[in-house]
PDB file of C-alpha atoms in Angstrom:
ATOM      1  CA  MET A   1       0.000   0.000   0.000  1.00 70.00           C
ATOM      2  CA  ALA A   2       2.944   2.334   0.652  1.00 80.00           C
ATOM      3  CA  ALA A   3       4.028   1.850  -2.957  1.00 85.00           C
ATOM      4  CA  THR A   4       0.681   3.175  -4.200  1.00 88.00           C
ATOM      5  CA  ARG A   5       0.911   6.222  -1.943  1.00 89.00           C
ATOM      6  CA  TYR A   6       4.475   6.849  -3.050  1.00 89.00           C
ATOM      7  CA  ARG A   7       3.509   6.730  -6.731  1.00 92.00           C
ATOM      8  CA  ARG A   8       0.577   9.096  -6.144  1.00 93.00           C
ATOM      9  CA  PHE A   9       2.863  11.612  -4.452  1.00 91.00           C
ATOM     10  CA  LEU A  10       5.415  11.281  -7.256  1.00 92.00           C
ATOM     11  CA  ARG A  11       2.724  11.909  -9.872  1.00 94.00           C
ATOM     12  CA  LEU A  12       1.578  14.984  -7.938  1.00 93.00           C
ATOM     13  CA  CYS A  13       5.173  16.269  -7.745  1.00 92.00           C
ATOM     14  CA  GLU A  14       5.608  15.804 -11.493  1.00 92.00           C
ATOM     15  CA  GLU A  15       2.425  17.745 -12.220  1.00 92.00           C
ATOM     16  CA  TRP A  16       3.146  20.539  -9.733  1.00 90.00           C
ATOM     17  CA  PRO A  17       4.824  23.437 -11.565  1.00 86.00           C
ATOM     18  CA  LEU A  18       8.066  25.006 -10.390  1.00 84.00           C
ATOM     19  CA  ASP A  19       8.228  28.802 -10.251  1.00 80.00           C
ATOM     20  CA  GLN A  20      11.755  29.794 -11.262  1.00 80.00           C
ATOM     21  CA  THR A  21      11.209  33.364 -10.053  1.00 78.00           C
ATOM     22  CA  LYS A  22      10.923  32.201  -6.425  1.00 78.00           C
ATOM     23  CA  LYS A  23      14.267  30.511  -5.882  1.00 78.00           C
ATOM     24  CA  GLY A  24      14.375  28.956  -2.425  1.00 80.00           C
ATOM     25  CA  ARG A  25      10.748  29.907  -1.700  1.00 81.00           C
ATOM     26  CA  ASP A  26       8.806  27.872  -4.252  1.00 84.00           C
ATOM     27  CA  LEU A  27       5.976  25.665  -2.984  1.00 88.00           C
ATOM     28  CA  GLY A  28       6.545  23.032  -5.672  1.00 90.00           C
ATOM     29  CA  ALA A  29      10.207  22.651  -4.694  1.00 90.00           C
ATOM     30  CA  PHE A  30       9.261  22.472  -1.006  1.00 92.00           C
ATOM     31  CA  ILE A  31       6.707  19.734  -1.667  1.00 92.00           C
ATOM     32  CA  ARG A  32       9.260  17.739  -3.662  1.00 92.00           C
ATOM     33  CA  GLN A  33      11.720  18.045  -0.801  1.00 92.00           C
ATOM     34  CA  ARG A  34       9.170  16.913   1.801  1.00 91.00           C
ATOM     35  CA  VAL A  35       8.085  13.939  -0.323  1.00 91.00           C
ATOM     36  CA  ALA A  36      11.731  12.905  -0.657  1.00 90.00           C
ATOM     37  CA  GLN A  37      12.123  13.143   3.133  1.00 89.00           C
ATOM     38  CA  GLY A  38       8.883  11.291   3.837  1.00 88.00           C
ATOM     39  CA  PHE A  39       9.605   8.474   1.395  1.00 89.00           C
ATOM     40  CA  ARG A  40      13.360   8.049   1.977  1.00 85.00           C
ATOM     41  CA  GLU A  41      13.235   4.381   1.043  1.00 85.00           C
ATOM     42  CA  GLY A  42      10.988   4.878  -1.978  1.00 82.00           C
ATOM     43  CA  GLU A  43       8.221   2.325  -2.423  1.00 81.00           C
ATOM     44  CA  SER A  44       9.432   0.249   0.526  1.00 78.00           C
ATOM     45  CA  THR A  45       8.976   3.083   3.047  1.00 82.00           C
ATOM     46  CA  GLN A  46       6.860   2.107   6.049  1.00 84.00           C
ATOM     47  CA  ILE A  47       4.132   4.669   6.708  1.00 84.00           C
ATOM     48  CA  THR A  48       3.302   5.049  10.396  1.00 82.00           C
ATOM     49  CA  ASP A  49       0.015   6.930   9.900  1.00 88.00           C
ATOM     50  CA  PRO A  50      -1.630   6.037   6.563  1.00 87.00           C
ATOM     51  CA  GLU A  51      -4.728   8.144   7.304  1.00 92.00           C
ATOM     52  CA  LYS A  52      -2.672  11.287   7.826  1.00 93.00           C
ATOM     53  CA  CYS A  53      -0.670  10.522   4.684  1.00 91.00           C
ATOM     54  CA  ASP A  54      -3.866  10.179   2.636  1.00 92.00           C
ATOM     55  CA  GLN A  55      -5.285  13.403   4.087  1.00 95.00           C
ATOM     56  CA  MET A  56      -2.085  15.247   3.205  1.00 93.00           C
ATOM     57  CA  TYR A  57      -2.195  13.934  -0.352  1.00 94.00           C
ATOM     58  CA  GLU A  58      -5.864  14.894  -0.777  1.00 95.00           C
ATOM     59  CA  SER A  59      -5.185  18.401   0.546  1.00 95.00           C
ATOM     60  CA  LEU A  60      -2.273  18.917  -1.826  1.00 94.00           C
ATOM     61  CA  ALA A  61      -4.288  17.517  -4.728  1.00 95.00           C
ATOM     62  CA  ARG A  62      -7.120  19.988  -4.012  1.00 95.00           C
ATOM     63  CA  ILE A  63      -4.661  22.893  -3.947  1.00 93.00           C
ATOM     64  CA  HIS A  64      -3.025  21.736  -7.174  1.00 93.00           C
ATOM     65  CA  SER A  65      -6.331  21.285  -8.994  1.00 94.00           C
ATOM     66  CA  ALA A  66      -7.530  24.767  -7.903  1.00 92.00           C
ATOM     67  CA  TYR A  67     -10.528  23.157  -6.212  1.00 95.00           C
ATOM     68  CA  TYR A  68     -11.204  26.127  -3.928  1.00 93.00           C
ATOM     69  CA  LYS A  69     -10.544  28.662  -6.678  1.00 90.00           C
ATOM     70  CA  ASN A  70     -13.260  26.997  -8.731  1.00 93.00           C
ATOM     71  CA  LYS A  71     -15.588  26.437  -5.788  1.00 95.00           C
ATOM     72  CA  TYR A  72     -15.417  30.073  -4.674  1.00 92.00           C
ATOM     73  CA  PRO A  73     -14.869  32.122  -7.845  1.00 90.00           C
ATOM     74  CA  ARG A  74     -13.746  35.718  -7.512  1.00 82.00           C
ATOM     75  CA  LEU A  75     -15.518  38.603  -9.184  1.00 82.00           C
ATOM     76  CA  ARG A  76     -12.242  40.317 -10.097  1.00 77.00           C
ATOM     77  CA  ASN A  77      -8.656  39.135 -10.388  1.00 73.00           C
ATOM     78  CA  THR A  78      -7.278  41.938  -8.240  1.00 71.00           C
ATOM     79  CA  SER A  79      -6.715  42.461  -4.552  1.00 71.00           C
ATOM     80  CA  PHE A  80      -8.226  45.206  -2.435  1.00 77.00           C
ATOM     81  CA  THR A  81      -5.332  47.422  -3.524  1.00 77.00           C
ATOM     82  CA  GLY A  82      -6.173  46.938  -7.192  1.00 80.00           C
ATOM     83  CA  VAL A  83      -2.939  45.044  -7.910  1.00 78.00           C
ATOM     84  CA  THR A  84      -3.304  42.285 -10.502  1.00 81.00           C
ATOM     85  CA  VAL A  85      -1.984  38.726 -10.220  1.00 77.00           C
ATOM     86  CA  GLU A  86       0.849  39.413 -12.669  1.00 79.00           C
ATOM     87  CA  GLU A  87       1.933  42.511 -10.736  1.00 79.00           C
ATOM     88  CA  CYS A  88       1.969  40.479  -7.506  1.00 76.00           C
ATOM     89  CA  ARG A  89       4.091  37.778  -9.163  1.00 75.00           C
ATOM     90  CA  MET A  90       6.512  40.401 -10.372  1.00 77.00           C
ATOM     91  CA  VAL A  91       6.836  41.999  -6.939  1.00 73.00           C
ATOM     92  CA  LEU A  92       7.243  38.643  -5.168  1.00 73.00           C
ATOM     93  CA  ALA A  93       9.992  37.409  -7.494  1.00 77.00           C
ATOM     94  CA  THR A  94      13.219  36.708  -5.598  1.00 70.00           C
ATOM     95  CA  ASP A  95      15.264  39.141  -7.692  1.00 70.00           C
ATOM     96  CA  ASN A  96      12.827  41.992  -7.036  1.00 68.00           C
ATOM     97  CA  MET A  97      12.729  41.221  -3.316  1.00 69.00           C
ATOM     98  CA  LYS A  98      16.540  41.413  -3.159  1.00 70.00           C
ATOM     99  CA  GLN A  99      16.412  44.785  -4.908  1.00 69.00           C
ATOM    100  CA  MET A 100      13.808  45.999  -2.404  1.00 68.00           C
ATOM    101  CA  GLU A 101      16.005  44.911   0.511  1.00 70.00           C
ATOM    102  CA  GLU A 102      18.934  46.752  -1.043  1.00 69.00           C
ATOM    103  CA  MET A 103      16.801  49.895  -1.377  1.00 67.00           C
ATOM    104  CA  LYS A 104      15.793  49.688   2.309  1.00 70.00           C
ATOM    105  CA  LYS A 105      19.400  49.899   3.482  1.00 70.00           C
ATOM    106  CA  GLY A 106      20.522  53.258   4.677  1.00 71.00           C
ATOM    107  CA  MET A 107      23.310  55.266   3.097  1.00 67.00           C
ATOM    108  CA  TRP A 108      25.773  54.477   5.906  1.00 71.00           C
ATOM    109  CA  LYS A 109      25.181  50.728   5.699  1.00 74.00           C
ATOM    110  CA  LYS A 110      25.726  50.759   1.939  1.00 68.00           C
ATOM    111  CA  LEU A 111      28.914  52.798   2.330  1.00 71.00           C
ATOM    112  CA  ARG A 112      30.210  50.528   5.115  1.00 74.00           C
ATOM    113  CA  GLU A 113      29.531  47.417   3.000  1.00 75.00           C
ATOM    114  CA  LYS A 114      31.410  48.910   0.057  1.00 73.00           C
ATOM    115  CA  LEU A 115      34.419  49.779   2.217  1.00 74.00           C
ATOM    116  CA  THR A 116      34.597  46.509   4.158  1.00 77.00           C
ATOM    117  CA  GLY A 117      33.450  44.236   1.343  1.00 72.00           C
ATOM    118  CA  LYS A 118      30.936  42.319   3.455  1.00 65.00           C
ATOM    119  CA  PRO A 119      27.469  42.982   4.911  1.00 60.00           C
ATOM    120  CA  GLU A 120      27.340  44.439   8.402  1.00 54.00           C
ATOM    121  CA  GLU A 121      26.563  42.005  11.195  1.00 55.00           C
ATOM    122  CA  VAL A 122      23.685  43.143  13.393  1.00 51.00           C
ATOM    123  CA  THR A 123      24.833  43.280  16.989  1.00 48.00           C
ATOM    124  CA  LYS A 124      22.863  43.879  20.144  1.00 45.00           C
ATOM    125  CA  GLU A 125      24.841  47.068  20.796  1.00 48.00           C
ATOM    126  CA  TYR A 126      23.241  48.856  17.860  1.00 48.00           C
ATOM    127  CA  VAL A 127      19.761  47.360  18.083  1.00 45.00           C
TER     128      VAL A 127
END
């Protein structure tokens, strides 16, 4: 029975898309990693709680199939701020988030990093 569960999870991982703009923060990559941890021995892995495993699979399958998006359709594809889905994706991309963090740094921190060649360590003295 563990072999069947393992194959179902593998099929789900294959179907789940990877978002290359969210390096290190992508849900698809995280799910793949957790499946690899959960099924270390592949099809011969012993599952301690089959019910919980099945519930987890069903939950992930509903998310992947957009079950709730279809069940509760939205009137508009914007948020309360008026930002569209594409604009949100652009803002949440890892590269853009790094740029935003760089913009948040003060002038002295930027200057200190340029002179020392490494980012400043936050110490309790200055916090």
